[in-house]
CSV table of C-alpha atoms and ligand atoms in Angstrom, one decimal:
chain,number,residue,atom,x,y,z
E,22,UNK,CA,-98.1,-169.3,17.1
E,23,UNK,CA,-97.6,-170.9,20.5
E,24,UNK,CA,-95.9,-174.3,20.3
E,25,UNK,CA,-98.3,-177.2,21.0
E,26,UNK,CA,-97.9,-178.9,24.4
E,27,UNK,CA,-99.8,-182.0,25.5
E,28,UNK,CA,-99.6,-181.9,29.3
E,29,UNK,CA,-103.2,-182.4,30.0
E,30,UNK,CA,-103.5,-185.3,27.4
E,31,UNK,CA,-100.5,-186.9,28.9
E,32,UNK,CA,-101.8,-186.7,32.4
E,33,UNK,CA,-105.2,-188.1,31.4
E,34,UNK,CA,-103.4,-190.9,29.5
E,35,UNK,CA,-101.5,-191.8,32.7
E,36,UNK,CA,-104.7,-192.1,34.6
E,37,UNK,CA,-106.4,-194.0,31.8
E,38,UNK,CA,-103.6,-196.6,31.8
E,39,UNK,CA,-104.4,-197.4,35.3
E,40,UNK,CA,-108.2,-198.1,34.9
E,41,UNK,CA,-108.6,-198.9,31.1
E,42,UNK,CA,-106.5,-201.7,29.6
E,43,UNK,CA,-104.0,-199.9,27.4
E,44,UNK,CA,-105.3,-196.5,28.2
E,45,UNK,CA,-107.1,-196.2,24.8
E,46,UNK,CA,-107.8,-199.1,22.5
E,47,UNK,CA,-108.7,-199.8,19.0
E,48,UNK,CA,-108.1,-197.5,16.0
E,49,UNK,CA,-107.8,-194.5,18.5
E,50,UNK,CA,-104.9,-196.1,20.3
E,51,UNK,CA,-102.1,-193.3,19.9
E,52,UNK,CA,-99.5,-196.0,19.5
E,53,UNK,CA,-99.9,-195.8,15.7
E,54,UNK,CA,-99.5,-191.9,15.7
E,55,UNK,CA,-96.4,-189.9,15.7
E,56,UNK,CA,-94.9,-189.8,19.2
E,57,UNK,CA,-95.1,-186.5,21.0
E,58,UNK,CA,-97.1,-184.8,18.3
E,59,UNK,CA,-100.6,-185.9,18.8
E,60,UNK,CA,-103.1,-185.4,21.6
E,61,UNK,CA,-104.7,-188.4,23.2
E,62,UNK,CA,-107.8,-186.5,24.3
E,63,UNK,CA,-110.2,-183.9,22.8
E,64,UNK,CA,-112.5,-181.4,24.3
E,65,UNK,CA,-114.6,-180.0,21.5
E,66,UNK,CA,-115.2,-179.6,17.8
E,67,UNK,CA,-116.9,-177.0,15.6
E,68,UNK,CA,-117.3,-177.3,11.9
E,69,UNK,CA,-114.0,-178.5,10.4
E,70,UNK,CA,-112.0,-177.7,13.5
E,71,UNK,CA,-111.3,-179.7,16.8
E,72,UNK,CA,-109.6,-178.5,20.1
E,73,UNK,CA,-107.8,-181.0,22.3
E,74,UNK,CA,-107.7,-180.9,26.1
E,75,UNK,CA,-104.7,-178.7,26.0
E,76,UNK,CA,-106.5,-176.1,24.0
E,77,UNK,CA,-104.7,-176.8,20.8
E,78,UNK,CA,-106.7,-176.2,17.7
E,79,UNK,CA,-106.7,-178.3,14.4
E,80,UNK,CA,-108.1,-178.4,11.1
E,81,UNK,CA,-109.6,-182.0,11.4
E,82,UNK,CA,-108.9,-184.3,8.5
E,83,UNK,CA,-109.8,-187.5,10.3
E,84,UNK,CA,-113.4,-186.4,11.1
E,85,UNK,CA,-113.5,-189.0,14.0
E,86,UNK,CA,-112.3,-191.6,11.5
E,87,UNK,CA,-115.3,-191.0,9.3
E,88,UNK,CA,-118.5,-190.1,11.1
E,89,UNK,CA,-118.2,-186.4,11.0
E,90,UNK,CA,-119.5,-185.7,7.4
E,91,UNK,CA,-121.1,-182.3,7.7
E,92,UNK,CA,-118.7,-180.8,10.4
E,93,UNK,CA,-118.7,-181.0,14.1
E,94,UNK,CA,-121.9,-179.8,15.7
E,95,UNK,CA,-123.7,-179.1,12.5
E,96,UNK,CA,-126.7,-176.8,13.5
E,97,UNK,CA,-129.3,-178.7,11.8
E,98,UNK,CA,-128.2,-182.1,13.3
E,99,UNK,CA,-127.9,-180.7,16.7
E,100,UNK,CA,-131.3,-179.1,16.4
E,101,UNK,CA,-132.9,-182.4,15.5
E,102,UNK,CA,-131.0,-184.1,18.4
E,103,UNK,CA,-132.1,-181.4,20.9
E,104,UNK,CA,-135.8,-181.9,19.8
E,105,UNK,CA,-135.7,-185.6,20.1
E,106,UNK,CA,-133.8,-185.6,23.4
E,107,UNK,CA,-136.6,-183.5,24.9
E,108,UNK,CA,-139.0,-186.3,24.1
E,109,UNK,CA,-136.6,-189.1,25.2
E,110,UNK,CA,-134.2,-191.5,23.5
E,111,UNK,CA,-134.7,-195.1,24.6
E,112,UNK,CA,-138.1,-196.7,24.9
E,113,UNK,CA,-139.8,-200.1,25.2
E,114,UNK,CA,-140.3,-199.9,21.4
E,115,UNK,CA,-139.0,-197.7,18.6
E,116,UNK,CA,-140.3,-194.1,17.8
E,117,UNK,CA,-141.8,-193.2,14.4
E,118,UNK,CA,-138.3,-192.2,13.4
E,119,UNK,CA,-137.4,-195.9,12.9
E,120,UNK,CA,-139.9,-196.1,10.1
E,121,UNK,CA,-139.2,-192.7,8.7
E,122,UNK,CA,-135.4,-193.3,8.5
E,123,UNK,CA,-135.9,-196.8,6.8
E,124,UNK,CA,-138.4,-195.2,4.4
E,125,UNK,CA,-136.0,-192.3,3.6
E,126,UNK,CA,-133.1,-194.7,3.1
E,127,UNK,CA,-135.1,-197.1,0.9
E,128,UNK,CA,-136.2,-194.0,-1.1
E,129,UNK,CA,-132.6,-192.7,-1.9
E,130,UNK,CA,-131.1,-196.2,-2.5
E,131,UNK,CA,-131.9,-197.9,-5.9
E,132,UNK,CA,-131.0,-201.4,-4.8
E,133,UNK,CA,-132.8,-201.4,-1.4
E,134,UNK,CA,-136.3,-202.4,-0.4
E,135,UNK,CA,-135.8,-202.5,3.4
E,136,UNK,CA,-133.4,-201.4,6.1
E,137,UNK,CA,-132.4,-202.6,9.6
E,138,UNK,CA,-130.5,-200.6,12.3
E,139,UNK,CA,-127.8,-201.3,14.8
E,140,UNK,CA,-125.0,-199.4,16.4
E,141,UNK,CA,-121.6,-200.3,14.8
E,142,UNK,CA,-120.2,-201.3,11.4
E,143,UNK,CA,-119.1,-204.6,12.9
E,144,UNK,CA,-122.7,-205.4,14.0
E,145,UNK,CA,-124.1,-205.0,10.5
E,146,UNK,CA,-121.3,-206.5,8.5
E,147,UNK,CA,-121.5,-209.6,10.7
E,148,UNK,CA,-125.3,-209.8,10.5
E,149,UNK,CA,-125.1,-209.5,6.7
E,150,UNK,CA,-123.0,-212.6,6.4
E,151,UNK,CA,-125.5,-214.5,8.6
E,152,UNK,CA,-128.3,-213.3,6.3
E,153,UNK,CA,-126.3,-214.6,3.3
E,154,UNK,CA,-125.7,-217.9,5.1
E,155,UNK,CA,-129.3,-218.3,6.1
E,156,UNK,CA,-130.7,-217.3,2.7
E,157,UNK,CA,-128.4,-219.7,0.8
E,158,UNK,CA,-128.0,-222.5,3.2
E,159,UNK,CA,-124.2,-222.4,2.6
E,160,UNK,CA,-121.4,-221.7,5.1
E,161,UNK,CA,-118.6,-219.9,3.4
E,162,UNK,CA,-118.0,-216.1,3.2
E,163,UNK,CA,-115.5,-214.7,0.6
E,164,UNK,CA,-113.6,-211.4,1.7
E,165,UNK,CA,-110.6,-209.6,0.4
E,166,UNK,CA,-107.4,-210.6,2.2
E,167,UNK,CA,-106.5,-207.5,4.4
E,168,UNK,CA,-109.8,-205.8,4.2
E,169,UNK,CA,-111.3,-204.5,7.4
E,170,UNK,CA,-114.9,-205.4,8.1
E,171,UNK,CA,-114.9,-205.0,11.9
E,172,UNK,CA,-113.7,-206.2,15.2
E,173,UNK,CA,-115.6,-209.5,15.4
E,174,UNK,CA,-113.7,-212.9,15.4
E,175,UNK,CA,-114.4,-213.7,11.8
E,176,UNK,CA,-112.6,-210.6,10.5
E,177,UNK,CA,-110.7,-208.8,13.2
E,178,UNK,CA,-107.1,-208.0,12.1
E,179,UNK,CA,-105.6,-208.9,15.5
E,180,UNK,CA,-105.3,-212.6,16.1
E,181,UNK,CA,-105.5,-212.4,19.9
E,182,UNK,CA,-108.5,-214.3,21.3
E,183,UNK,CA,-109.4,-215.7,17.9
E,184,UNK,CA,-109.6,-219.5,17.3
E,185,UNK,CA,-109.0,-221.1,13.8
E,186,UNK,CA,-112.6,-222.4,14.0
E,187,UNK,CA,-113.9,-218.7,13.9
E,188,UNK,CA,-112.5,-218.4,10.5
E,189,UNK,CA,-112.8,-222.0,9.2
E,190,UNK,CA,-115.5,-220.8,6.8
E,191,UNK,CA,-113.9,-217.5,5.6
E,192,UNK,CA,-112.0,-217.7,2.2
E,193,UNK,CA,-110.0,-214.9,0.7
E,194,UNK,CA,-109.5,-213.3,-2.7
E,195,UNK,CA,-107.7,-210.2,-3.8
E,196,UNK,CA,-109.4,-206.7,-4.4
E,197,UNK,CA,-109.1,-205.8,-8.1
E,198,UNK,CA,-108.4,-209.4,-9.0
E,199,UNK,CA,-111.4,-211.0,-10.5
E,200,UNK,CA,-109.6,-214.1,-11.5
E,201,UNK,CA,-108.7,-214.6,-7.8
E,202,UNK,CA,-112.5,-214.7,-6.9
E,203,UNK,CA,-113.3,-216.9,-9.9
E,204,UNK,CA,-110.7,-219.4,-8.6
E,205,UNK,CA,-112.3,-219.2,-5.2
E,206,UNK,CA,-115.8,-219.8,-6.5
E,207,UNK,CA,-114.5,-222.7,-8.5
E,208,UNK,CA,-112.5,-224.3,-5.6
E,209,UNK,CA,-115.5,-223.9,-3.2
E,210,UNK,CA,-118.2,-224.8,-5.7
E,211,UNK,CA,-121.7,-224.5,-4.2
E,212,UNK,CA,-120.3,-223.5,-0.7
E,213,UNK,CA,-120.0,-219.7,-0.9
E,214,UNK,CA,-122.9,-217.9,0.8
E,215,UNK,CA,-121.7,-214.4,0.3
E,216,UNK,CA,-119.0,-212.2,-1.0
E,217,UNK,CA,-118.3,-209.1,1.2
E,218,UNK,CA,-116.3,-206.3,-0.5
E,219,UNK,CA,-115.8,-202.5,0.0
E,220,UNK,CA,-116.4,-200.2,-2.7
E,221,UNK,CA,-112.7,-199.4,-3.0
E,222,UNK,CA,-109.7,-200.8,-1.3
E,223,UNK,CA,-108.9,-198.8,1.8
E,224,UNK,CA,-106.8,-201.2,4.0
E,225,UNK,CA,-105.1,-199.1,6.7
E,226,UNK,CA,-101.4,-198.7,6.0
E,227,UNK,CA,-101.6,-199.5,2.3
E,228,UNK,CA,-102.2,-197.2,-0.7
E,229,UNK,CA,-105.9,-197.1,-1.4
E,230,UNK,CA,-107.2,-198.6,-4.8
E,231,UNK,CA,-110.2,-197.5,-6.7
E,232,UNK,CA,-111.9,-200.6,-8.4
E,233,UNK,CA,-110.4,-201.2,-11.9
E,234,UNK,CA,-113.0,-201.0,-14.7
E,235,UNK,CA,-115.1,-204.1,-14.7
E,236,UNK,CA,-114.0,-205.5,-11.3
E,237,UNK,CA,-117.1,-204.8,-9.2
E,238,UNK,CA,-119.6,-205.5,-12.1
E,239,UNK,CA,-117.6,-208.7,-12.6
E,240,UNK,CA,-118.0,-209.6,-9.0
E,241,UNK,CA,-121.8,-208.9,-9.4
E,242,UNK,CA,-122.0,-211.2,-12.4
E,243,UNK,CA,-120.1,-214.0,-10.6
E,244,UNK,CA,-122.4,-213.8,-7.7
E,245,UNK,CA,-125.4,-213.8,-9.9
E,246,UNK,CA,-124.2,-216.9,-11.8
E,247,UNK,CA,-123.4,-218.8,-8.6
E,248,UNK,CA,-126.3,-217.9,-6.4
E,249,UNK,CA,-124.0,-215.9,-4.0
E,250,UNK,CA,-125.2,-212.8,-2.0
E,251,UNK,CA,-123.2,-209.7,-2.7
E,252,UNK,CA,-122.7,-207.6,0.3
E,253,UNK,CA,-121.1,-204.2,-0.2
E,254,UNK,CA,-119.3,-202.9,3.0
E,255,UNK,CA,-120.0,-199.2,2.7
E,256,UNK,CA,-119.3,-198.5,6.3
E,257,UNK,CA,-116.4,-196.2,5.7
E,258,UNK,CA,-117.1,-194.7,2.3
E,259,UNK,CA,-120.9,-194.6,2.6
E,260,UNK,CA,-122.5,-191.1,2.1
E,261,UNK,CA,-119.1,-189.5,1.1
E,262,UNK,CA,-119.1,-190.7,-2.5
E,263,UNK,CA,-122.8,-191.2,-3.5
E,264,UNK,CA,-126.1,-190.7,-1.7
E,265,UNK,CA,-127.4,-193.9,-3.3
E,266,UNK,CA,-124.6,-196.0,-2.0
E,267,UNK,CA,-121.0,-196.0,-3.2
E,268,UNK,CA,-121.9,-198.9,-5.6
E,269,UNK,CA,-123.7,-196.3,-7.7
E,270,UNK,CA,-120.4,-194.6,-8.5
E,271,UNK,CA,-118.7,-197.8,-9.6
E,272,UNK,CA,-121.5,-199.5,-11.5
E,273,UNK,CA,-122.5,-202.1,-9.0
E,274,UNK,CA,-125.8,-202.8,-7.2
E,275,UNK,CA,-125.3,-205.1,-4.2
E,276,UNK,CA,-127.9,-207.3,-2.5
E,277,UNK,CA,-126.9,-206.0,0.9
E,278,UNK,CA,-125.3,-202.7,1.8
E,279,UNK,CA,-123.9,-201.9,5.3
E,280,UNK,CA,-123.5,-198.4,6.5
E,281,UNK,CA,-122.3,-196.8,9.6
E,282,UNK,CA,-119.6,-193.9,9.8
E,283,UNK,CA,-121.3,-190.8,8.0
E,284,UNK,CA,-124.9,-191.9,8.5
E,285,UNK,CA,-125.6,-189.6,11.6
E,286,UNK,CA,-122.8,-187.1,11.7
E,287,UNK,CA,-121.2,-188.6,14.9
E,288,UNK,CA,-124.3,-190.1,16.6
E,289,UNK,CA,-124.2,-193.9,17.0
E,290,UNK,CA,-126.0,-195.7,14.3
E,291,UNK,CA,-125.4,-198.3,11.7
E,292,UNK,CA,-127.8,-199.8,9.0
E,293,UNK,CA,-128.0,-202.6,6.5
E,294,UNK,CA,-130.1,-202.2,3.6
E,295,UNK,CA,-131.2,-205.1,1.4
E,296,UNK,CA,-133.3,-206.3,-1.5
E,297,UNK,CA,-136.8,-207.9,-1.3
E,298,UNK,CA,-135.3,-211.4,-2.2
E,299,UNK,CA,-133.5,-211.4,1.2
E,300,UNK,CA,-136.3,-209.8,3.2
E,301,UNK,CA,-137.5,-213.3,4.6
E,302,UNK,CA,-134.0,-214.3,5.6
E,303,UNK,CA,-133.5,-211.0,7.1
E,304,UNK,CA,-136.6,-211.4,9.3
E,305,UNK,CA,-135.4,-214.8,10.5
E,306,UNK,CA,-131.8,-214.0,11.5
E,307,UNK,CA,-132.0,-212.7,15.1
E,308,UNK,CA,-130.7,-209.3,15.5
E,309,UNK,CA,-131.1,-207.0,18.5
E,310,UNK,CA,-129.3,-204.8,21.0
E,311,UNK,CA,-130.1,-202.6,23.9
E,312,UNK,CA,-129.8,-199.4,22.0
E,313,UNK,CA,-130.7,-200.5,18.4
E,314,UNK,CA,-134.0,-198.6,18.4
E,315,UNK,CA,-132.6,-195.4,20.1
E,316,UNK,CA,-134.4,-192.4,18.8
E,317,UNK,CA,-131.8,-189.5,19.0
E,318,UNK,CA,-129.3,-191.0,16.6
E,319,UNK,CA,-132.2,-191.6,14.1
E,320,UNK,CA,-133.2,-188.1,14.4
E,321,UNK,CA,-129.5,-187.1,13.7
E,322,UNK,CA,-129.3,-189.5,10.7
E,323,UNK,CA,-132.5,-188.0,9.1
E,324,UNK,CA,-131.2,-184.4,9.5
E,325,UNK,CA,-127.7,-185.3,8.4
E,326,UNK,CA,-128.6,-187.2,5.3
E,327,UNK,CA,-131.2,-184.6,4.2
E,328,UNK,CA,-128.8,-181.9,4.7
E,329,UNK,CA,-126.0,-183.7,2.8
E,330,UNK,CA,-128.5,-184.0,-0.1
E,331,UNK,CA,-129.9,-180.5,0.0
E,332,UNK,CA,-126.5,-178.9,0.3
E,333,UNK,CA,-124.9,-181.1,-2.3
E,334,UNK,CA,-122.3,-182.1,0.3
E,335,UNK,CA,-120.8,-185.0,-1.5
E,336,UNK,CA,-119.9,-182.8,-4.6
E,337,UNK,CA,-118.5,-180.1,-2.1
E,338,UNK,CA,-116.3,-182.7,-0.4
E,339,UNK,CA,-115.1,-183.8,-3.8
E,340,UNK,CA,-114.1,-180.3,-4.9
E,341,UNK,CA,-112.4,-179.4,-1.7
E,342,UNK,CA,-110.6,-182.8,-1.8
E,343,UNK,CA,-109.4,-182.1,-5.2
E,344,UNK,CA,-108.0,-178.8,-4.1
E,345,UNK,CA,-106.2,-180.4,-1.3
E,346,UNK,CA,-104.8,-183.2,-3.6
E,347,UNK,CA,-103.6,-180.7,-6.3
E,348,UNK,CA,-101.9,-178.5,-3.7
E,349,UNK,CA,-100.2,-181.4,-1.9
E,350,UNK,CA,-99.0,-183.1,-5.0
E,351,UNK,CA,-97.6,-179.7,-6.3
E,352,UNK,CA,-95.7,-179.2,-3.0
E,353,UNK,CA,-94.3,-182.8,-3.0
E,354,UNK,CA,-93.0,-182.3,-6.5
E,355,UNK,CA,-91.4,-179.0,-5.5
E,356,UNK,CA,-89.8,-180.6,-2.5
E,357,UNK,CA,-88.5,-183.4,-4.7
E,358,UNK,CA,-90.6,-186.3,-3.2
E,359,UNK,CA,-92.3,-189.1,-5.0
E,360,UNK,CA,-95.6,-189.6,-3.2
E,361,UNK,CA,-98.6,-191.7,-3.9
E,362,UNK,CA,-101.9,-189.9,-3.3
E,363,UNK,CA,-104.6,-192.5,-3.5
E,364,UNK,CA,-108.3,-193.1,-3.0
E,365,UNK,CA,-111.3,-190.8,-4.0
E,366,UNK,CA,-110.6,-187.0,-3.3
E,367,UNK,CA,-112.9,-186.9,-0.3
E,368,UNK,CA,-111.0,-189.9,1.3
E,369,UNK,CA,-107.4,-189.5,0.4
E,370,UNK,CA,-104.4,-191.5,1.6
E,371,UNK,CA,-100.7,-190.4,1.1
E,372,UNK,CA,-97.5,-192.4,1.2
E,373,UNK,CA,-93.9,-191.5,0.4
E,374,UNK,CA,-92.3,-193.9,-2.2
E,375,UNK,CA,-89.0,-193.8,-0.3
E,376,UNK,CA,-90.8,-195.3,2.8
E,377,UNK,CA,-91.1,-198.6,0.9
E,378,UNK,CA,-94.1,-199.7,2.8
E,379,UNK,CA,-92.7,-198.5,6.1
E,380,UNK,CA,-94.1,-195.4,7.4
E,381,UNK,CA,-91.1,-193.4,8.6
E,382,UNK,CA,-91.5,-190.2,6.3
E,383,UNK,CA,-95.3,-190.0,6.5
E,384,UNK,CA,-95.0,-190.3,10.4
E,385,UNK,CA,-92.6,-187.3,10.4
E,386,UNK,CA,-94.9,-185.4,7.9
E,387,UNK,CA,-98.1,-186.1,10.1
E,388,UNK,CA,-96.4,-185.1,13.2
E,389,UNK,CA,-95.2,-181.9,11.8
E,390,UNK,CA,-98.9,-181.2,10.5
E,391,UNK,CA,-100.4,-182.0,13.9
E,392,UNK,CA,-97.9,-179.8,15.8
E,393,UNK,CA,-98.9,-177.0,13.5
E,394,UNK,CA,-102.7,-177.5,13.7
E,395,UNK,CA,-103.6,-179.8,10.9
E,396,UNK,CA,-104.6,-183.2,12.2
E,397,UNK,CA,-104.2,-186.1,9.8
E,398,UNK,CA,-103.3,-189.7,10.7
E,399,UNK,CA,-100.1,-191.2,9.2
E,400,UNK,CA,-101.4,-194.7,8.5
E,401,UNK,CA,-105.1,-194.3,7.7
E,402,UNK,CA,-107.0,-192.5,4.9
E,403,UNK,CA,-108.1,-189.0,5.7
E,404,UNK,CA,-111.6,-187.7,5.5
E,405,UNK,CA,-112.9,-184.5,4.2
E,406,UNK,CA,-116.3,-183.1,5.5
E,407,UNK,CA,-118.7,-180.7,3.9
E,408,UNK,CA,-117.6,-178.1,6.4
E,409,UNK,CA,-114.0,-177.8,5.1
E,410,UNK,CA,-113.5,-174.5,3.3
E,411,UNK,CA,-111.2,-173.0,0.9
E,412,UNK,CA,-109.8,-171.0,3.8
E,413,UNK,CA,-109.0,-174.4,5.6
E,414,UNK,CA,-107.1,-175.7,2.4
E,415,UNK,CA,-105.2,-172.5,2.2
E,416,UNK,CA,-103.9,-172.8,5.9
E,417,UNK,CA,-103.5,-176.6,5.5
E,418,UNK,CA,-101.3,-176.1,2.4
E,419,UNK,CA,-99.0,-173.7,4.4
E,420,UNK,CA,-98.6,-176.3,7.0
E,421,UNK,CA,-98.0,-179.1,4.7
E,422,UNK,CA,-95.3,-177.1,2.9
E,423,UNK,CA,-93.4,-176.9,6.1
E,424,UNK,CA,-94.2,-180.6,6.8
E,425,UNK,CA,-92.5,-181.6,3.5
E,426,UNK,CA,-89.6,-179.5,4.3
E,427,UNK,CA,-89.3,-181.1,7.7
E,428,UNK,CA,-89.2,-184.6,6.1
E,429,UNK,CA,-86.6,-183.4,3.6
E,430,UNK,CA,-84.5,-182.1,6.5
E,431,UNK,CA,-84.8,-185.3,8.5
E,432,UNK,CA,-84.2,-187.8,5.5
E,433,UNK,CA,-81.6,-185.7,3.6
I,514,PLP,C1,-115.1,-200.8,5.9
I,514,PLP,C2,-115.3,-200.9,7.4
I,514,PLP,N1,-116.2,-201.8,7.7
I,514,PLP,C3,-116.4,-202.1,8.9
I,514,PLP,C4,-116.1,-201.3,9.9
I,514,PLP,C5,-116.4,-201.5,11.4
I,514,PLP,O1,-117.1,-200.5,11.9
I,514,PLP,P1,-117.2,-200.2,13.4
I,514,PLP,O2,-115.8,-199.8,13.9
I,514,PLP,O3,-118.4,-199.2,13.4
I,514,PLP,O4,-117.7,-201.4,14.1
I,514,PLP,C6,-115.1,-200.2,9.7
I,514,PLP,C7,-114.6,-199.4,10.7
I,514,PLP,O5,-113.6,-198.7,10.4
I,514,PLP,C8,-114.8,-200.1,8.2
I,514,PLP,O6,-114.0,-199.1,7.9
C-alpha cells in the first residue's frame, strides 16, 4: 500500500489559517489529533469509507462525529434529498414534511407528544433548559460536571468569552452518583427547574460510563418528587441505541429529549421532543432560526429513520460493534496491554491504562491506524454505522494489530 501523504490537506490548512481564525475550529480542530497522521480536509464518502483530499481512503469510525448512521450517501436518503431539492428547500413557511416528521417522531417515542425542530444540538439543549425554567418558574439547571451539552455560554467547555453570570444558575452533580444529585436538590430546595443528563457518560477524553443500575430511574424519581423537568440529552447517542430514545434502553422516560447527530444521516437538523405537560411552556418560549423549517433535512430525516427501523440498523451496529470490541480486546491482551474499552458497542471508547489519563499511547495507536486507512480519533468515542461490514472489521483488525505493535515499540 502506498504510504499516506497529506500535501493537499496541508496546503489547504495553510490557506485556511489566513482566512479562518485557527484554520478549523471546534471539535474538528486537528490539534487534538495525532500530528502528521490525519488529514484536515475530506473530499468524499461512500458507505463506511471516506476519502481525504489527497485521495487516501479510510474506514470511517468517526462517522462525522456521529451524524452518519446509515453510511455516507445512503441511496434512500440521497433519493429523498434529491426529490425534495427539486421542489425547493427554504420557504416562507414549512412544507408538509414538518408535520410528517413530527408525527413520525411522536409515533416512535413512547414519552413524546410533540416535537420542535432546529439545526444544532446546542440549540435544542439550550431551548430545553428555557422550557424547563418557564414551566417551573425556577432558575437553576443541574447538569453533570464535565458533560458536553453544546457550545453556548452556559455549557461550553472552553472558558473564553464566558462570564460567571452566564453560569450563575448552573449547578453540578456527578454522573452515576445519585447522592450527589440528592444533595444538590436539597441545597437548592425549590430552585432547580431542570436536570439535563445524557443517557450514558461520554465526556471526551475520559472512559465512558454506562448508567449503573437504578441511576437514571433514580434521577427520574427525584425529579418527579421535586417538580423538576428531566431533560435527556440524546444528541450524541440518539438513534444509535434505541429508536424510541436511549432512555428506553436504560429504563427512564424523560420529559424532554434532545436529538441531533444521527437524525438525518448528515443533513442539518436537530429536534426536541416533549410531553403534553410541557406543551404550553414550549409554545411560549420563543424559538426560531433562518433554516429551522428547511425541507431537505426533514426529507433526509424521514428516510434515514425509516430505513434504520426497517433495516434493523441499531441491532446491526450493536453486533458489528461487539465484533470490533472482541477483536481489539483480544489483540490488546496478546500484545500485553491493559486497555479500557468502554461505552456501548456501537459507540466505543478505548484508553490504555498506562496512559494514566494522558493520551500518549492512544495517540500513537490512532495515528498508526489513520496512516493505514482506519480513521478513529484518539480522545473521543468512536461511532459504528449500519454500513460497517464484517469485511471492514476484518481489515480494521489487521490494522489495529499493527497499531498495538507500534505502541509496544514506542513505549517498550
Ligand atoms: C451530548 C451532546 N449534546 C449536545 C451537543 C451539541 O451539539 P451540536 O454540536 O450539534 O451543537 C453535542 C455535540 O457533540 C453532544 O455530544
